[in-house]
mmCIF file of C-alpha atoms in Angstrom:
data_model
loop_
_atom_site.group_PDB
_atom_site.id
_atom_site.type_symbol
_atom_site.label_atom_id
_atom_site.label_comp_id
_atom_site.label_asym_id
_atom_site.label_seq_id
_atom_site.Cartn_x
_atom_site.Cartn_y
_atom_site.Cartn_z
ATOM 1 C CA MET A 17 135.587 32.362 86.563
ATOM 2 C CA THR A 18 131.879 32.183 86.071
ATOM 3 C CA THR A 19 130.360 30.593 83.030
ATOM 4 C CA PRO A 20 128.337 32.857 80.757
ATOM 5 C CA SER A 21 124.621 32.313 80.935
ATOM 6 C CA ARG A 22 122.639 31.136 77.931
ATOM 7 C CA GLN A 23 121.054 34.574 77.735
ATOM 8 C CA GLN A 24 124.508 36.210 77.504
ATOM 9 C CA ILE A 25 125.544 33.822 74.734
ATOM 10 C CA VAL A 26 122.358 34.609 72.800
ATOM 11 C CA ARG A 27 123.067 38.308 73.266
ATOM 12 C CA VAL A 28 126.610 37.776 71.998
ATOM 13 C CA LYS A 29 125.282 35.961 68.948
ATOM 14 C CA ASN A 30 122.610 38.575 68.342
ATOM 15 C CA SER A 31 125.002 41.478 68.764
ATOM 16 C CA GLY A 32 127.420 39.808 66.375
ATOM 17 C CA MET A 33 124.682 39.400 63.798
ATOM 18 C CA ILE A 34 123.673 43.015 64.103
ATOM 19 C CA SER A 35 127.274 44.111 63.691
ATOM 20 C CA CYS A 36 127.656 41.883 60.639
ATOM 21 C CA ASN A 37 124.598 43.516 59.030
ATOM 22 C CA GLY A 38 126.310 46.851 59.218
ATOM 23 C CA SER A 39 124.032 48.481 61.757
ATOM 24 C CA PRO A 40 125.575 49.519 65.068
ATOM 25 C CA PRO A 41 124.864 47.452 68.200
ATOM 26 C CA LYS A 42 121.864 48.507 70.256
ATOM 27 C CA ASP A 43 123.980 49.634 73.124
ATOM 28 C CA ASP A 44 127.526 49.486 74.441
ATOM 29 C CA LYS A 45 126.516 47.197 77.278
ATOM 30 C CA GLU A 46 125.543 44.411 74.888
ATOM 31 C CA GLU A 47 128.816 44.829 72.999
ATOM 32 C CA GLU A 48 130.722 44.737 76.274
ATOM 33 C CA LEU A 49 128.847 41.578 77.262
ATOM 34 C CA ALA A 50 129.758 40.011 73.934
ATOM 35 C CA ARG A 51 133.419 40.883 74.363
ATOM 36 C CA SER A 52 133.373 39.662 77.929
ATOM 37 C CA ALA A 53 131.727 36.360 76.947
ATOM 38 C CA LEU A 54 134.230 35.887 74.140
ATOM 39 C CA ALA A 55 137.104 36.691 76.468
ATOM 40 C CA MET A 56 135.748 34.242 79.043
ATOM 41 C CA PHE A 57 135.436 31.570 76.368
ATOM 42 C CA ARG A 58 138.999 32.155 75.192
ATOM 43 C CA ALA A 59 140.275 32.140 78.754
ATOM 44 C CA LYS A 60 138.534 28.823 79.435
ATOM 45 C CA GLU A 61 139.950 27.333 76.235
ATOM 46 C CA GLU A 62 143.443 28.490 77.245
ATOM 47 C CA GLU A 63 142.955 27.073 80.747
ATOM 48 C CA ILE A 64 141.818 23.727 79.312
ATOM 49 C CA GLU A 65 144.801 23.643 76.948
ATOM 50 C CA ARG A 66 147.184 24.570 79.792
ATOM 51 C CA ARG A 67 145.775 21.814 82.024
ATOM 52 C CA LYS A 68 145.951 19.352 79.163
ATOM 53 C CA MET A 69 149.645 20.158 78.699
ATOM 54 C CA GLU A 70 150.259 19.843 82.443
ATOM 55 C CA VAL A 71 148.607 16.432 82.531
ATOM 56 C CA ARG A 72 150.570 15.343 79.456
ATOM 57 C CA GLU A 73 153.829 16.463 81.092
ATOM 58 C CA LYS A 74 152.932 14.631 84.316
ATOM 59 C CA VAL A 75 152.131 11.459 82.374
ATOM 60 C CA GLN A 76 155.449 11.700 80.491
ATOM 61 C CA ALA A 77 157.311 12.230 83.755
ATOM 62 C CA GLN A 78 155.572 9.229 85.314
ATOM 63 C CA MET A 79 156.366 7.105 82.235
ATOM 64 C CA GLY A 80 160.044 8.038 82.549
ATOM 65 C CA LYS A 81 160.018 7.139 86.238
ATOM 66 C CA VAL A 82 158.303 3.830 85.504
ATOM 67 C CA GLU A 83 160.868 2.979 82.825
ATOM 68 C CA GLU A 84 163.732 3.811 85.171
ATOM 69 C CA ALA A 85 162.153 1.756 87.952
ATOM 70 C CA THR A 86 161.662 -1.182 85.584
ATOM 71 C CA LYS A 87 165.330 -1.059 84.561
ATOM 72 C CA ARG A 88 166.445 -0.853 88.177
ATOM 73 C CA LEU A 89 164.214 -3.786 89.135
ATOM 74 C CA ALA A 90 165.591 -5.876 86.270
ATOM 75 C CA ASP A 91 169.155 -5.094 87.370
ATOM 76 C CA ILE A 92 168.302 -5.956 90.978
ATOM 77 C CA ARG A 93 166.680 -9.228 89.900
ATOM 78 C CA GLU A 94 169.792 -10.200 87.921
ATOM 79 C CA GLU A 95 172.012 -9.396 90.882
ATOM 80 C CA LEU A 96 169.797 -11.410 93.254
ATOM 81 C CA GLU A 97 169.771 -14.404 90.934
ATOM 82 C CA ALA A 98 173.544 -14.211 90.536
ATOM 83 C CA LEU A 99 173.948 -14.163 94.307
ATOM 84 C CA THR A 100 171.788 -17.213 94.909
ATOM 85 C CA ASP A 101 173.402 -19.400 92.230
ATOM 86 C CA PRO A 102 177.193 -19.485 91.843
ATOM 87 C CA MET A 103 176.780 -21.254 88.481
ATOM 88 C CA ARG A 104 174.502 -18.496 87.244
ATOM 89 C CA LYS A 105 177.034 -17.198 84.708
ATOM 90 C CA ASP A 106 177.466 -20.619 83.133
ATOM 91 C CA ILE A 107 173.726 -21.218 83.119
ATOM 92 C CA SER A 108 173.102 -17.804 81.615
ATOM 93 C CA MET A 109 175.702 -18.440 78.909
ATOM 94 C CA ILE A 110 174.145 -21.793 78.014
ATOM 95 C CA ARG A 111 170.655 -20.273 77.975
ATOM 96 C CA LYS A 112 171.881 -17.609 75.567
ATOM 97 C CA LYS A 113 173.350 -20.313 73.342
ATOM 98 C CA ILE A 114 170.033 -22.172 73.473
ATOM 99 C CA ASP A 115 168.253 -18.972 72.467
ATOM 100 C CA VAL A 116 170.646 -18.534 69.540
ATOM 101 C CA VAL A 117 170.084 -22.124 68.427
ATOM 102 C CA ASN A 118 166.319 -21.662 68.758
ATOM 103 C CA LYS A 119 166.526 -18.568 66.570
ATOM 104 C CA GLU A 120 168.495 -20.566 63.988
ATOM 105 C CA LEU A 121 166.036 -23.474 64.204
ATOM 106 C CA LYS A 122 162.983 -21.347 63.520
ATOM 107 C CA PRO A 123 163.842 -20.393 59.912
ATOM 108 C CA LEU A 124 165.118 -23.917 59.276
ATOM 109 C CA GLY A 125 161.817 -25.363 60.481
ATOM 110 C CA GLN A 126 159.909 -22.923 58.315
ATOM 111 C CA SER A 127 162.092 -23.807 55.347
ATOM 112 C CA CYS A 128 161.512 -27.495 55.997
ATOM 113 C CA GLN A 129 157.749 -26.987 56.182
ATOM 114 C CA LYS A 130 157.849 -24.939 52.985
ATOM 115 C CA LYS A 131 159.834 -27.619 51.169
ATOM 116 C CA GLU A 132 157.523 -30.347 52.484
ATOM 117 C CA LYS A 133 154.571 -28.376 51.201
ATOM 118 C CA GLU A 134 156.280 -27.893 47.830
ATOM 119 C CA TYR A 135 157.061 -31.633 47.746
ATOM 120 C CA ARG A 136 153.427 -32.532 48.484
ATOM 121 C CA GLU A 137 152.274 -30.114 45.801
ATOM 122 C CA ALA A 138 154.797 -31.562 43.325
ATOM 123 C CA VAL A 139 153.689 -35.141 44.136
ATOM 124 C CA GLU A 140 150.065 -34.100 43.749
ATOM 125 C CA ALA A 141 150.808 -32.403 40.404
ATOM 126 C CA PHE A 142 152.799 -35.489 39.305
ATOM 127 C CA ASN A 143 149.919 -37.790 40.238
ATOM 128 C CA GLU A 144 147.423 -35.571 38.423
ATOM 129 C CA LYS A 145 149.584 -35.504 35.275
ATOM 130 C CA ASN A 146 150.109 -39.258 35.529
ATOM 131 C CA LYS A 147 146.350 -39.739 35.817
ATOM 132 C CA GLU A 148 145.807 -37.412 32.857
ATOM 133 C CA LYS A 149 148.424 -39.364 30.892
ATOM 134 C CA GLY A 150 146.626 -42.623 31.727
ATOM 135 C CA GLN A 151 143.343 -41.156 30.530
ATOM 136 C CA LEU A 152 144.964 -39.897 27.340
ATOM 137 C CA VAL A 153 146.605 -43.286 26.709
ATOM 138 C CA ALA A 154 143.237 -44.991 27.244
ATOM 139 C CA LYS A 155 141.608 -42.529 24.842
ATOM 140 C CA LEU A 156 144.432 -43.117 22.331
ATOM 141 C CA MET A 157 143.997 -46.883 22.586
ATOM 142 C CA GLU A 158 140.267 -46.458 22.086
ATOM 143 C CA LEU A 159 140.826 -44.239 19.037
ATOM 144 C CA VAL A 160 143.450 -46.598 17.586
ATOM 145 C CA SER A 161 141.098 -49.543 18.109
ATOM 146 C CA GLU A 162 138.240 -47.640 16.499
ATOM 147 C CA SER A 163 140.502 -46.622 13.608
ATOM 148 C CA GLU A 164 141.649 -50.212 13.086
ATOM 149 C CA ARG A 165 138.071 -51.431 13.212
ATOM 150 C CA LEU A 166 136.995 -48.836 10.650
ATOM 151 C CA ARG A 167 139.946 -49.633 8.381
ATOM 152 C CA LEU A 168 139.213 -53.362 8.632
ATOM 153 C CA LYS A 169 135.613 -52.694 7.801
ATOM 154 C CA LYS A 170 136.687 -50.563 4.834
ATOM 155 C CA LEU A 171 139.063 -53.310 3.719
ATOM 156 C CA GLU A 172 136.284 -55.866 3.967
ATOM 157 C CA ASP A 173 134.021 -53.628 1.914
ATOM 158 C CA LEU A 174 136.752 -53.184 -0.694
ATOM 159 C CA SER A 175 137.369 -56.914 -0.679
ATOM 160 C CA LYS A 176 133.676 -57.564 -1.265
ATOM 161 C CA ASN A 177 133.670 -55.050 -4.094
ATOM 162 C CA ILE A 178 136.666 -56.774 -5.699
ATOM 163 C CA LYS A 179 134.932 -60.162 -5.414
ATOM 164 C CA VAL A 180 131.837 -58.690 -6.951
ATOM 165 C CA LEU A 181 133.908 -57.337 -9.846
ATOM 166 C CA GLN A 182 135.542 -60.698 -10.541
#
């Protein structure tokens, strides 16, 4: 297929505009060119879409083949390893048990870290509250001392007033 020239596309656009205005196209040749250009465009779009689907199908087919080949290679590797080591089954069983224990250890380790963090936070909060308590006790002692001093002063003043009255 040949691609439409820029001049043909302009003619297609122009002939479409003329048709939209309600006046008939200048001649049948221009209308035929417009139809032909539109048909060529549609055909190219269909061809592109068809090729795209073909490529997609080929990629999917290749992916399936790769997956199958990977599975076969894994099976072959297991068979080769089993052939070279007669204790392979025992080793494999112990490795699986180790994997299970590792999976069990992971949440336990996370739980331990979480509890350690909570403990540190609790100790920090305890220390802060203890410090606050110490400050409040010091302030209380200061206020009590000030209150006692003021009361003693008031008592002294009252005592002086009583002596003056006597």
